[in-house]
Amino acid sequence: MDQTSKDSGWRGSPDLWLTAAQEALLEGGVDAVKIQPLARTLNLSRTSFYWFFKDREELLDALIARWREKNTGNLVGRTEAYAETVAEAMLNVCDCWLDSELFDSRFEFAIRSWALQSPGIAGEVHRADTQRIEALTHMFLNFGQDAARADVRARAVYLTQIGYISMQTQEDSAERLRRIADYVEIFTGVAPQQRELDRFFARHAHRCHTAAPER
């Protein structure tokens, strides 16, 4: 029996505690991430927490690591995914804005809200922003954009999405899907080809009952 199996009984597991902490952060901000309330939520003893984390600070560090790995890691990964054209590369990135398994907008908002009261977390957010913009810039450079234009296009893409998150814009998946082709053309200067849209919409067919728009 592996260690995770041994520890998944009355003690819970590291992932169980971390997921509960993430939910608390999403619902009530960082001040809601406290050991005793988490223990009550999980119906576990406070003592069991210390099998996995030294203290609350270590749990908070693990939350930041999870956010960094998921949101930054997946966004960077989508900029590096195979694409025949810059429009298709942009569609790969757009996967993040539609799939919370790739990029969790609620988690992003919660971390950015936390950053407003913590210089340390603000630094983490700044580093993430820099890494993400650099990845988007490299994507544009790889498709022949000059450095200045690649930088501006990367910022336009990224700051638009962060604006969506910061403003908590309410837009359902179907509505956003209908706008994707125009967003791609605006961001890249190239209209996506129908076959590229077809592949993109096939990936997200379960999110929308309408067909991909014809180009």
JSON list of C-alpha atoms in Angstrom, two decimals:
[
{"chain": "A", "resi": 1, "resn": "MET", "atom": "CA", "xyz": [0.00, 0.00, 0.00]},
{"chain": "A", "resi": 2, "resn": "ASP", "atom": "CA", "xyz": [1.47, 3.36, -0.98]},
{"chain": "A", "resi": 3, "resn": "GLN", "atom": "CA", "xyz": [1.85, 6.32, 1.35]},
{"chain": "A", "resi": 4, "resn": "THR", "atom": "CA", "xyz": [-1.12, 8.19, -0.12]},
{"chain": "A", "resi": 5, "resn": "SER", "atom": "CA", "xyz": [-3.40, 5.25, 0.55]},
{"chain": "A", "resi": 6, "resn": "LYS", "atom": "CA", "xyz": [-2.15, 4.98, 4.13]},
{"chain": "A", "resi": 7, "resn": "ASP", "atom": "CA", "xyz": [-2.78, 8.65, 4.77]},
{"chain": "A", "resi": 8, "resn": "SER", "atom": "CA", "xyz": [-6.17, 8.97, 3.10]},
{"chain": "A", "resi": 9, "resn": "GLY", "atom": "CA", "xyz": [-8.24, 7.76, 6.07]},
{"chain": "A", "resi": 10, "resn": "TRP", "atom": "CA", "xyz": [-8.79, 9.73, 9.24]},
{"chain": "A", "resi": 11, "resn": "ARG", "atom": "CA", "xyz": [-5.90, 12.05, 8.34]},
{"chain": "A", "resi": 12, "resn": "GLY", "atom": "CA", "xyz": [-7.21, 12.95, 4.91]},
{"chain": "A", "resi": 13, "resn": "SER", "atom": "CA", "xyz": [-4.50, 13.57, 2.33]},
{"chain": "A", "resi": 14, "resn": "PRO", "atom": "CA", "xyz": [-2.38, 16.53, 1.23]},
{"chain": "A", "resi": 15, "resn": "ASP", "atom": "CA", "xyz": [-4.52, 17.04, -1.86]},
{"chain": "A", "resi": 16, "resn": "LEU", "atom": "CA", "xyz": [-7.74, 16.87, 0.17]},
{"chain": "A", "resi": 17, "resn": "TRP", "atom": "CA", "xyz": [-6.56, 19.63, 2.51]},
{"chain": "A", "resi": 18, "resn": "LEU", "atom": "CA", "xyz": [-5.21, 21.69, -0.38]},
{"chain": "A", "resi": 19, "resn": "THR", "atom": "CA", "xyz": [-8.44, 21.43, -2.36]},
{"chain": "A", "resi": 20, "resn": "ALA", "atom": "CA", "xyz": [-10.44, 22.48, 0.70]},
{"chain": "A", "resi": 21, "resn": "ALA", "atom": "CA", "xyz": [-8.06, 25.41, 1.16]},
{"chain": "A", "resi": 22, "resn": "GLN", "atom": "CA", "xyz": [-8.55, 26.40, -2.47]},
{"chain": "A", "resi": 23, "resn": "GLU", "atom": "CA", "xyz": [-12.33, 26.35, -2.10]},
{"chain": "A", "resi": 24, "resn": "ALA", "atom": "CA", "xyz": [-12.07, 28.48, 1.03]},
{"chain": "A", "resi": 25, "resn": "LEU", "atom": "CA", "xyz": [-9.87, 30.95, -0.84]},
{"chain": "A", "resi": 26, "resn": "LEU", "atom": "CA", "xyz": [-12.35, 31.14, -3.71]},
{"chain": "A", "resi": 27, "resn": "GLU", "atom": "CA", "xyz": [-15.32, 31.66, -1.41]},
{"chain": "A", "resi": 28, "resn": "GLY", "atom": "CA", "xyz": [-13.89, 33.89, 1.30]},
{"chain": "A", "resi": 29, "resn": "GLY", "atom": "CA", "xyz": [-10.44, 35.10, 0.40]},
{"chain": "A", "resi": 30, "resn": "VAL", "atom": "CA", "xyz": [-7.17, 34.24, 2.10]},
{"chain": "A", "resi": 31, "resn": "ASP", "atom": "CA", "xyz": [-8.51, 35.11, 5.56]},
{"chain": "A", "resi": 32, "resn": "ALA", "atom": "CA", "xyz": [-10.91, 32.18, 5.20]},
{"chain": "A", "resi": 33, "resn": "VAL", "atom": "CA", "xyz": [-8.04, 29.73, 4.76]},
{"chain": "A", "resi": 34, "resn": "LYS", "atom": "CA", "xyz": [-7.58, 28.62, 8.37]},
{"chain": "A", "resi": 35, "resn": "ILE", "atom": "CA", "xyz": [-6.82, 25.21, 9.75]},
{"chain": "A", "resi": 36, "resn": "GLN", "atom": "CA", "xyz": [-9.70, 24.74, 12.17]},
{"chain": "A", "resi": 37, "resn": "PRO", "atom": "CA", "xyz": [-12.47, 25.75, 9.73]},
{"chain": "A", "resi": 38, "resn": "LEU", "atom": "CA", "xyz": [-10.90, 23.52, 7.09]},
{"chain": "A", "resi": 39, "resn": "ALA", "atom": "CA", "xyz": [-10.84, 20.64, 9.55]},
{"chain": "A", "resi": 40, "resn": "ARG", "atom": "CA", "xyz": [-14.55, 21.17, 10.26]},
{"chain": "A", "resi": 41, "resn": "THR", "atom": "CA", "xyz": [-15.33, 21.28, 6.56]},
{"chain": "A", "resi": 42, "resn": "LEU", "atom": "CA", "xyz": [-13.48, 18.00, 6.01]},
{"chain": "A", "resi": 43, "resn": "ASN", "atom": "CA", "xyz": [-14.78, 16.43, 9.22]},
{"chain": "A", "resi": 44, "resn": "LEU", "atom": "CA", "xyz": [-11.20, 15.76, 10.27]},
{"chain": "A", "resi": 45, "resn": "SER", "atom": "CA", "xyz": [-9.23, 16.67, 13.36]},
{"chain": "A", "resi": 46, "resn": "ARG", "atom": "CA", "xyz": [-7.04, 19.74, 13.40]},
{"chain": "A", "resi": 47, "resn": "THR", "atom": "CA", "xyz": [-4.14, 17.50, 14.39]},
{"chain": "A", "resi": 48, "resn": "SER", "atom": "CA", "xyz": [-4.43, 15.52, 11.16]},
{"chain": "A", "resi": 49, "resn": "PHE", "atom": "CA", "xyz": [-3.50, 18.65, 9.20]},
{"chain": "A", "resi": 50, "resn": "TYR", "atom": "CA", "xyz": [0.02, 18.51, 10.62]},
{"chain": "A", "resi": 51, "resn": "TRP", "atom": "CA", "xyz": [0.73, 15.14, 9.05]},
{"chain": "A", "resi": 52, "resn": "PHE", "atom": "CA", "xyz": [0.97, 16.96, 5.73]},
{"chain": "A", "resi": 53, "resn": "PHE", "atom": "CA", "xyz": [1.79, 20.60, 6.38]},
{"chain": "A", "resi": 54, "resn": "LYS", "atom": "CA", "xyz": [4.09, 22.20, 8.90]},
{"chain": "A", "resi": 55, "resn": "ASP", "atom": "CA", "xyz": [1.78, 25.18, 9.38]},
{"chain": "A", "resi": 56, "resn": "ARG", "atom": "CA", "xyz": [-0.71, 27.46, 7.64]},
{"chain": "A", "resi": 57, "resn": "GLU", "atom": "CA", "xyz": [2.07, 29.24, 5.76]},
{"chain": "A", "resi": 58, "resn": "GLU", "atom": "CA", "xyz": [3.17, 25.99, 4.17]},
{"chain": "A", "resi": 59, "resn": "LEU", "atom": "CA", "xyz": [-0.43, 25.38, 3.08]},
{"chain": "A", "resi": 60, "resn": "LEU", "atom": "CA", "xyz": [-0.61, 28.87, 1.57]},
{"chain": "A", "resi": 61, "resn": "ASP", "atom": "CA", "xyz": [2.68, 28.24, -0.24]},
{"chain": "A", "resi": 62, "resn": "ALA", "atom": "CA", "xyz": [1.17, 25.04, -1.66]},
{"chain": "A", "resi": 63, "resn": "LEU", "atom": "CA", "xyz": [-1.84, 27.02, -2.91]},
{"chain": "A", "resi": 64, "resn": "ILE", "atom": "CA", "xyz": [0.44, 29.41, -4.76]},
{"chain": "A", "resi": 65, "resn": "ALA", "atom": "CA", "xyz": [2.37, 26.48, -6.22]},
{"chain": "A", "resi": 66, "resn": "ARG", "atom": "CA", "xyz": [-0.89, 24.90, -7.43]},
{"chain": "A", "resi": 67, "resn": "TRP", "atom": "CA", "xyz": [-2.00, 28.17, -9.05]},
{"chain": "A", "resi": 68, "resn": "ARG", "atom": "CA", "xyz": [1.40, 28.65, -10.68]},
{"chain": "A", "resi": 69, "resn": "GLU", "atom": "CA", "xyz": [1.51, 25.12, -12.03]},
{"chain": "A", "resi": 70, "resn": "LYS", "atom": "CA", "xyz": [-2.04, 25.18, -13.36]},
{"chain": "A", "resi": 71, "resn": "ASN", "atom": "CA", "xyz": [-2.63, 28.66, -14.71]},
{"chain": "A", "resi": 72, "resn": "THR", "atom": "CA", "xyz": [0.86, 29.71, -15.72]},
{"chain": "A", "resi": 73, "resn": "GLY", "atom": "CA", "xyz": [2.04, 26.23, -16.67]},
{"chain": "A", "resi": 74, "resn": "ASN", "atom": "CA", "xyz": [-0.93, 25.49, -18.90]},
{"chain": "A", "resi": 75, "resn": "LEU", "atom": "CA", "xyz": [-0.96, 28.91, -20.54]},
{"chain": "A", "resi": 76, "resn": "VAL", "atom": "CA", "xyz": [2.72, 28.64, -21.39]},
{"chain": "A", "resi": 77, "resn": "GLY", "atom": "CA", "xyz": [2.10, 25.11, -22.65]},
{"chain": "A", "resi": 78, "resn": "ARG", "atom": "CA", "xyz": [-0.65, 26.26, -25.01]},
{"chain": "A", "resi": 79, "resn": "THR", "atom": "CA", "xyz": [1.65, 28.94, -26.50]},
{"chain": "A", "resi": 80, "resn": "GLU", "atom": "CA", "xyz": [4.07, 26.12, -27.34]},
{"chain": "A", "resi": 81, "resn": "ALA", "atom": "CA", "xyz": [1.50, 23.70, -28.80]},
{"chain": "A", "resi": 82, "resn": "TYR", "atom": "CA", "xyz": [1.82, 22.74, -32.46]},
{"chain": "A", "resi": 83, "resn": "ALA", "atom": "CA", "xyz": [0.15, 25.13, -34.89]},
{"chain": "A", "resi": 84, "resn": "GLU", "atom": "CA", "xyz": [0.44, 25.65, -38.64]},
{"chain": "A", "resi": 85, "resn": "THR", "atom": "CA", "xyz": [-0.36, 29.37, -38.50]},
{"chain": "A", "resi": 86, "resn": "VAL", "atom": "CA", "xyz": [-0.34, 32.17, -35.96]},
{"chain": "A", "resi": 87, "resn": "ALA", "atom": "CA", "xyz": [-4.15, 32.09, -35.99]},
{"chain": "A", "resi": 88, "resn": "GLU", "atom": "CA", "xyz": [-4.14, 28.44, -35.00]},
{"chain": "A", "resi": 89, "resn": "ALA", "atom": "CA", "xyz": [-1.55, 29.20, -32.31]},
{"chain": "A", "resi": 90, "resn": "MET", "atom": "CA", "xyz": [-3.90, 31.84, -30.94]},
{"chain": "A", "resi": 91, "resn": "LEU", "atom": "CA", "xyz": [-6.77, 29.35, -30.98]},
{"chain": "A", "resi": 92, "resn": "ASN", "atom": "CA", "xyz": [-4.60, 27.01, -28.91]},
{"chain": "A", "resi": 93, "resn": "VAL", "atom": "CA", "xyz": [-4.21, 29.77, -26.33]},
{"chain": "A", "resi": 94, "resn": "CYS", "atom": "CA", "xyz": [-7.94, 30.45, -26.42]},
{"chain": "A", "resi": 95, "resn": "ASP", "atom": "CA", "xyz": [-8.45, 26.93, -25.10]},
{"chain": "A", "resi": 96, "resn": "CYS", "atom": "CA", "xyz": [-7.36, 28.33, -21.74]},
{"chain": "A", "resi": 97, "resn": "TRP", "atom": "CA", "xyz": [-10.15, 30.88, -21.68]},
{"chain": "A", "resi": 98, "resn": "LEU", "atom": "CA", "xyz": [-12.80, 28.21, -22.21]},
{"chain": "A", "resi": 99, "resn": "ASP", "atom": "CA", "xyz": [-11.49, 25.27, -20.19]},
{"chain": "A", "resi": 100, "resn": "SER", "atom": "CA", "xyz": [-11.17, 25.74, -16.43]},
{"chain": "A", "resi": 101, "resn": "GLU", "atom": "CA", "xyz": [-9.13, 22.55, -16.29]},
{"chain": "A", "resi": 102, "resn": "LEU", "atom": "CA", "xyz": [-6.43, 24.44, -18.18]},
{"chain": "A", "resi": 103, "resn": "PHE", "atom": "CA", "xyz": [-6.85, 27.91, -16.68]},
{"chain": "A", "resi": 104, "resn": "ASP", "atom": "CA", "xyz": [-9.05, 28.54, -13.65]},
{"chain": "A", "resi": 105, "resn": "SER", "atom": "CA", "xyz": [-10.33, 32.12, -13.82]},
{"chain": "A", "resi": 106, "resn": "ARG", "atom": "CA", "xyz": [-11.88, 32.01, -10.35]},
{"chain": "A", "resi": 107, "resn": "PHE", "atom": "CA", "xyz": [-8.57, 30.85, -8.89]},
{"chain": "A", "resi": 108, "resn": "GLU", "atom": "CA", "xyz": [-6.81, 33.63, -10.81]},
{"chain": "A", "resi": 109, "resn": "PHE", "atom": "CA", "xyz": [-9.18, 36.26, -9.42]},
{"chain": "A", "resi": 110, "resn": "ALA", "atom": "CA", "xyz": [-8.74, 34.96, -5.87]},
{"chain": "A", "resi": 111, "resn": "ILE", "atom": "CA", "xyz": [-4.94, 35.05, -6.10]},
{"chain": "A", "resi": 112, "resn": "ARG", "atom": "CA", "xyz": [-4.98, 38.57, -7.55]},
{"chain": "A", "resi": 113, "resn": "SER", "atom": "CA", "xyz": [-7.33, 39.70, -4.79]},
{"chain": "A", "resi": 114, "resn": "TRP", "atom": "CA", "xyz": [-4.95, 38.20, -2.22]},
{"chain": "A", "resi": 115, "resn": "ALA", "atom": "CA", "xyz": [-2.08, 40.07, -3.88]},
{"chain": "A", "resi": 116, "resn": "LEU", "atom": "CA", "xyz": [-3.76, 43.39, -3.03]},
{"chain": "A", "resi": 117, "resn": "GLN", "atom": "CA", "xyz": [-3.03, 42.77, 0.65]},
{"chain": "A", "resi": 118, "resn": "SER", "atom": "CA", "xyz": [0.27, 40.92, 0.42]},
{"chain": "A", "resi": 119, "resn": "PRO", "atom": "CA", "xyz": [3.45, 42.29, -1.20]},
{"chain": "A", "resi": 120, "resn": "GLY", "atom": "CA", "xyz": [4.83, 38.75, -1.37]},
{"chain": "A", "resi": 121, "resn": "ILE", "atom": "CA", "xyz": [1.87, 37.47, -3.35]},
{"chain": "A", "resi": 122, "resn": "ALA", "atom": "CA", "xyz": [1.92, 40.61, -5.48]},
{"chain": "A", "resi": 123, "resn": "GLY", "atom": "CA", "xyz": [5.46, 39.63, -6.40]},
{"chain": "A", "resi": 124, "resn": "GLU", "atom": "CA", "xyz": [4.29, 36.15, -7.35]},
{"chain": "A", "resi": 125, "resn": "VAL", "atom": "CA", "xyz": [1.60, 37.63, -9.57]},
{"chain": "A", "resi": 126, "resn": "HIS", "atom": "CA", "xyz": [4.06, 40.01, -11.20]},
{"chain": "A", "resi": 127, "resn": "ARG", "atom": "CA", "xyz": [6.42, 37.13, -11.99]},
{"chain": "A", "resi": 128, "resn": "ALA", "atom": "CA", "xyz": [3.54, 35.11, -13.44]},
{"chain": "A", "resi": 129, "resn": "ASP", "atom": "CA", "xyz": [2.41, 38.04, -15.59]},
{"chain": "A", "resi": 130, "resn": "THR", "atom": "CA", "xyz": [5.93, 38.48, -16.90]},
{"chain": "A", "resi": 131, "resn": "GLN", "atom": "CA", "xyz": [6.34, 34.79, -17.70]},
{"chain": "A", "resi": 132, "resn": "ARG", "atom": "CA", "xyz": [2.98, 34.58, -19.45]},
{"chain": "A", "resi": 133, "resn": "ILE", "atom": "CA", "xyz": [3.53, 37.70, -21.55]},
{"chain": "A", "resi": 134, "resn": "GLU", "atom": "CA", "xyz": [7.00, 36.46, -22.51]},
{"chain": "A", "resi": 135, "resn": "ALA", "atom": "CA", "xyz": [5.51, 33.13, -23.62]},
{"chain": "A", "resi": 136, "resn": "LEU", "atom": "CA", "xyz": [2.89, 34.87, -25.75]},
{"chain": "A", "resi": 137, "resn": "THR", "atom": "CA", "xyz": [5.55, 37.16, -27.21]},
{"chain": "A", "resi": 138, "resn": "HIS", "atom": "CA", "xyz": [7.70, 34.16, -28.17]},
{"chain": "A", "resi": 139, "resn": "MET", "atom": "CA", "xyz": [4.66, 32.61, -29.83]},
{"chain": "A", "resi": 140, "resn": "PHE", "atom": "CA", "xyz": [4.25, 35.64, -32.06]},
{"chain": "A", "resi": 141, "resn": "LEU", "atom": "CA", "xyz": [7.98, 35.82, -32.75]},
{"chain": "A", "resi": 142, "resn": "ASN", "atom": "CA", "xyz": [7.92, 32.20, -33.87]},
{"chain": "A", "resi": 143, "resn": "PHE", "atom": "CA", "xyz": [5.46, 33.18, -36.60]},
{"chain": "A", "resi": 144, "resn": "GLY", "atom": "CA", "xyz": [7.59, 35.99, -37.97]},
{"chain": "A", "resi": 145, "resn": "GLN", "atom": "CA", "xyz": [6.31, 39.01, -36.06]},
{"chain": "A", "resi": 146, "resn": "ASP", "atom": "CA", "xyz": [8.95, 41.64, -35.35]},
{"chain": "A", "resi": 147, "resn": "ALA", "atom": "CA", "xyz": [9.88, 42.09, -31.70]},
{"chain": "A", "resi": 148, "resn": "ALA", "atom": "CA", "xyz": [7.95, 45.32, -31.09]},
{"chain": "A", "resi": 149, "resn": "ARG", "atom": "CA", "xyz": [4.73, 44.06, -32.67]},
{"chain": "A", "resi": 150, "resn": "ALA", "atom": "CA", "xyz": [5.03, 40.66, -30.97]},
{"chain": "A", "resi": 151, "resn": "ASP", "atom": "CA", "xyz": [5.30, 42.41, -27.61]},
{"chain": "A", "resi": 152, "resn": "VAL", "atom": "CA", "xyz": [2.26, 44.60, -28.24]},
{"chain": "A", "resi": 153, "resn": "ARG", "atom": "CA", "xyz": [0.15, 41.73, -29.54]},
{"chain": "A", "resi": 154, "resn": "ALA", "atom": "CA", "xyz": [1.10, 39.58, -26.55]},
{"chain": "A", "resi": 155, "resn": "ARG", "atom": "CA", "xyz": [0.08, 42.34, -24.16]},
{"chain": "A", "resi": 156, "resn": "ALA", "atom": "CA", "xyz": [-3.19, 42.92, -26.01]},
{"chain": "A", "resi": 157, "resn": "VAL", "atom": "CA", "xyz": [-4.06, 39.22, -25.69]},
{"chain": "A", "resi": 158, "resn": "TYR", "atom": "CA", "xyz": [-3.06, 38.89, -22.08]},
{"chain": "A", "resi": 159, "resn": "LEU", "atom": "CA", "xyz": [-4.38, 42.16, -20.72]},
{"chain": "A", "resi": 160, "resn": "THR", "atom": "CA", "xyz": [-7.72, 41.58, -22.42]},
{"chain": "A", "resi": 161, "resn": "GLN", "atom": "CA", "xyz": [-8.10, 38.25, -20.63]},
{"chain": "A", "resi": 162, "resn": "ILE", "atom": "CA", "xyz": [-6.95, 39.63, -17.27]},
{"chain": "A", "resi": 163, "resn": "GLY", "atom": "CA", "xyz": [-9.49, 42.41, -17.79]},
{"chain": "A", "resi": 164, "resn": "TYR", "atom": "CA", "xyz": [-12.21, 39.79, -18.25]},
{"chain": "A", "resi": 165, "resn": "ILE", "atom": "CA", "xyz": [-11.14, 38.18, -14.98]},
{"chain": "A", "resi": 166, "resn": "SER", "atom": "CA", "xyz": [-10.65, 41.36, -12.96]},
{"chain": "A", "resi": 167, "resn": "MET", "atom": "CA", "xyz": [-14.01, 42.75, -14.07]},
{"chain": "A", "resi": 168, "resn": "GLN", "atom": "CA", "xyz": [-15.64, 39.36, -13.41]},
{"chain": "A", "resi": 169, "resn": "THR", "atom": "CA", "xyz": [-17.25, 39.65, -16.82]},
{"chain": "A", "resi": 170, "resn": "GLN", "atom": "CA", "xyz": [-20.28, 37.40, -17.21]},
{"chain": "A", "resi": 171, "resn": "GLU", "atom": "CA", "xyz": [-20.13, 35.75, -20.62]},
{"chain": "A", "resi": 172, "resn": "ASP", "atom": "CA", "xyz": [-21.31, 32.22, -21.22]},
{"chain": "A", "resi": 173, "resn": "SER", "atom": "CA", "xyz": [-19.25, 29.79, -23.26]},
{"chain": "A", "resi": 174, "resn": "ALA", "atom": "CA", "xyz": [-21.55, 29.90, -26.28]},
{"chain": "A", "resi": 175, "resn": "GLU", "atom": "CA", "xyz": [-21.33, 33.67, -26.47]},
{"chain": "A", "resi": 176, "resn": "ARG", "atom": "CA", "xyz": [-17.55, 33.66, -26.16]},
{"chain": "A", "resi": 177, "resn": "LEU", "atom": "CA", "xyz": [-17.25, 30.93, -28.79]},
{"chain": "A", "resi": 178, "resn": "ARG", "atom": "CA", "xyz": [-19.18, 33.07, -31.25]},
{"chain": "A", "resi": 179, "resn": "ARG", "atom": "CA", "xyz": [-16.63, 35.85, -30.76]},
{"chain": "A", "resi": 180, "resn": "ILE", "atom": "CA", "xyz": [-13.49, 33.72, -30.96]},
{"chain": "A", "resi": 181, "resn": "ALA", "atom": "CA", "xyz": [-12.79, 34.04, -34.68]},
{"chain": "A", "resi": 182, "resn": "ASP", "atom": "CA", "xyz": [-12.96, 37.84, -34.53]},
{"chain": "A", "resi": 183, "resn": "TYR", "atom": "CA", "xyz": [-10.79, 37.96, -31.42]},
{"chain": "A", "resi": 184, "resn": "VAL", "atom": "CA", "xyz": [-8.19, 35.82, -33.18]},
{"chain": "A", "resi": 185, "resn": "GLU", "atom": "CA", "xyz": [-8.17, 38.07, -36.22]},
{"chain": "A", "resi": 186, "resn": "ILE", "atom": "CA", "xyz": [-7.87, 41.21, -34.10]},
{"chain": "A", "resi": 187, "resn": "PHE", "atom": "CA", "xyz": [-5.07, 39.78, -31.95]},
{"chain": "A", "resi": 188, "resn": "THR", "atom": "CA", "xyz": [-3.02, 38.22, -34.75]},
{"chain": "A", "resi": 189, "resn": "GLY", "atom": "CA", "xyz": [-3.93, 40.22, -37.84]},
{"chain": "A", "resi": 190, "resn": "VAL", "atom": "CA", "xyz": [-4.83, 36.95, -39.56]},
{"chain": "A", "resi": 191, "resn": "ALA", "atom": "CA", "xyz": [-8.29, 35.44, -39.95]},
{"chain": "A", "resi": 192, "resn": "PRO", "atom": "CA", "xyz": [-8.41, 31.80, -38.85]},
{"chain": "A", "resi": 193, "resn": "GLN", "atom": "CA", "xyz": [-9.06, 29.32, -41.62]},
{"chain": "A", "resi": 194, "resn": "GLN", "atom": "CA", "xyz": [-12.22, 27.25, -41.51]},
{"chain": "A", "resi": 195, "resn": "ARG", "atom": "CA", "xyz": [-10.34, 24.02, -40.85]},
{"chain": "A", "resi": 196, "resn": "GLU", "atom": "CA", "xyz": [-8.60, 25.67, -37.89]},
{"chain": "A", "resi": 197, "resn": "LEU", "atom": "CA", "xyz": [-11.93, 26.83, -36.50]},
{"chain": "A", "resi": 198, "resn": "ASP", "atom": "CA", "xyz": [-13.40, 23.39, -37.07]},
{"chain": "A", "resi": 199, "resn": "ARG", "atom": "CA", "xyz": [-10.64, 21.78, -34.99]},
{"chain": "A", "resi": 200, "resn": "PHE", "atom": "CA", "xyz": [-11.05, 24.38, -32.27]},
{"chain": "A", "resi": 201, "resn": "PHE", "atom": "CA", "xyz": [-14.83, 24.03, -32.11]},
{"chain": "A", "resi": 202, "resn": "ALA", "atom": "CA", "xyz": [-14.53, 20.25, -32.09]},
{"chain": "A", "resi": 203, "resn": "ARG", "atom": "CA", "xyz": [-12.45, 20.54, -28.90]},
{"chain": "A", "resi": 204, "resn": "HIS", "atom": "CA", "xyz": [-15.17, 22.65, -27.31]},
{"chain": "A", "resi": 205, "resn": "ALA", "atom": "CA", "xyz": [-18.30, 21.15, -28.86]},
{"chain": "A", "resi": 206, "resn": "HIS", "atom": "CA", "xyz": [-19.66, 20.18, -25.44]},
{"chain": "A", "resi": 207, "resn": "ARG", "atom": "CA", "xyz": [-19.67, 23.85, -24.45]},
{"chain": "A", "resi": 208, "resn": "CYS", "atom": "CA", "xyz": [-21.85, 25.11, -27.24]},
{"chain": "A", "resi": 209, "resn": "HIS", "atom": "CA", "xyz": [-24.81, 23.73, -29.19]},
{"chain": "A", "resi": 210, "resn": "THR", "atom": "CA", "xyz": [-24.35, 26.14, -32.10]},
{"chain": "A", "resi": 211, "resn": "ALA", "atom": "CA", "xyz": [-22.15, 25.40, -35.08]},
{"chain": "A", "resi": 212, "resn": "ALA", "atom": "CA", "xyz": [-18.85, 27.14, -35.69]},
{"chain": "A", "resi": 213, "resn": "PRO", "atom": "CA", "xyz": [-19.35, 30.29, -37.77]},
{"chain": "A", "resi": 214, "resn": "GLU", "atom": "CA", "xyz": [-18.44, 30.09, -41.43]},
{"chain": "A", "resi": 215, "resn": "ARG", "atom": "CA", "xyz": [-15.52, 32.25, -42.53]}
]
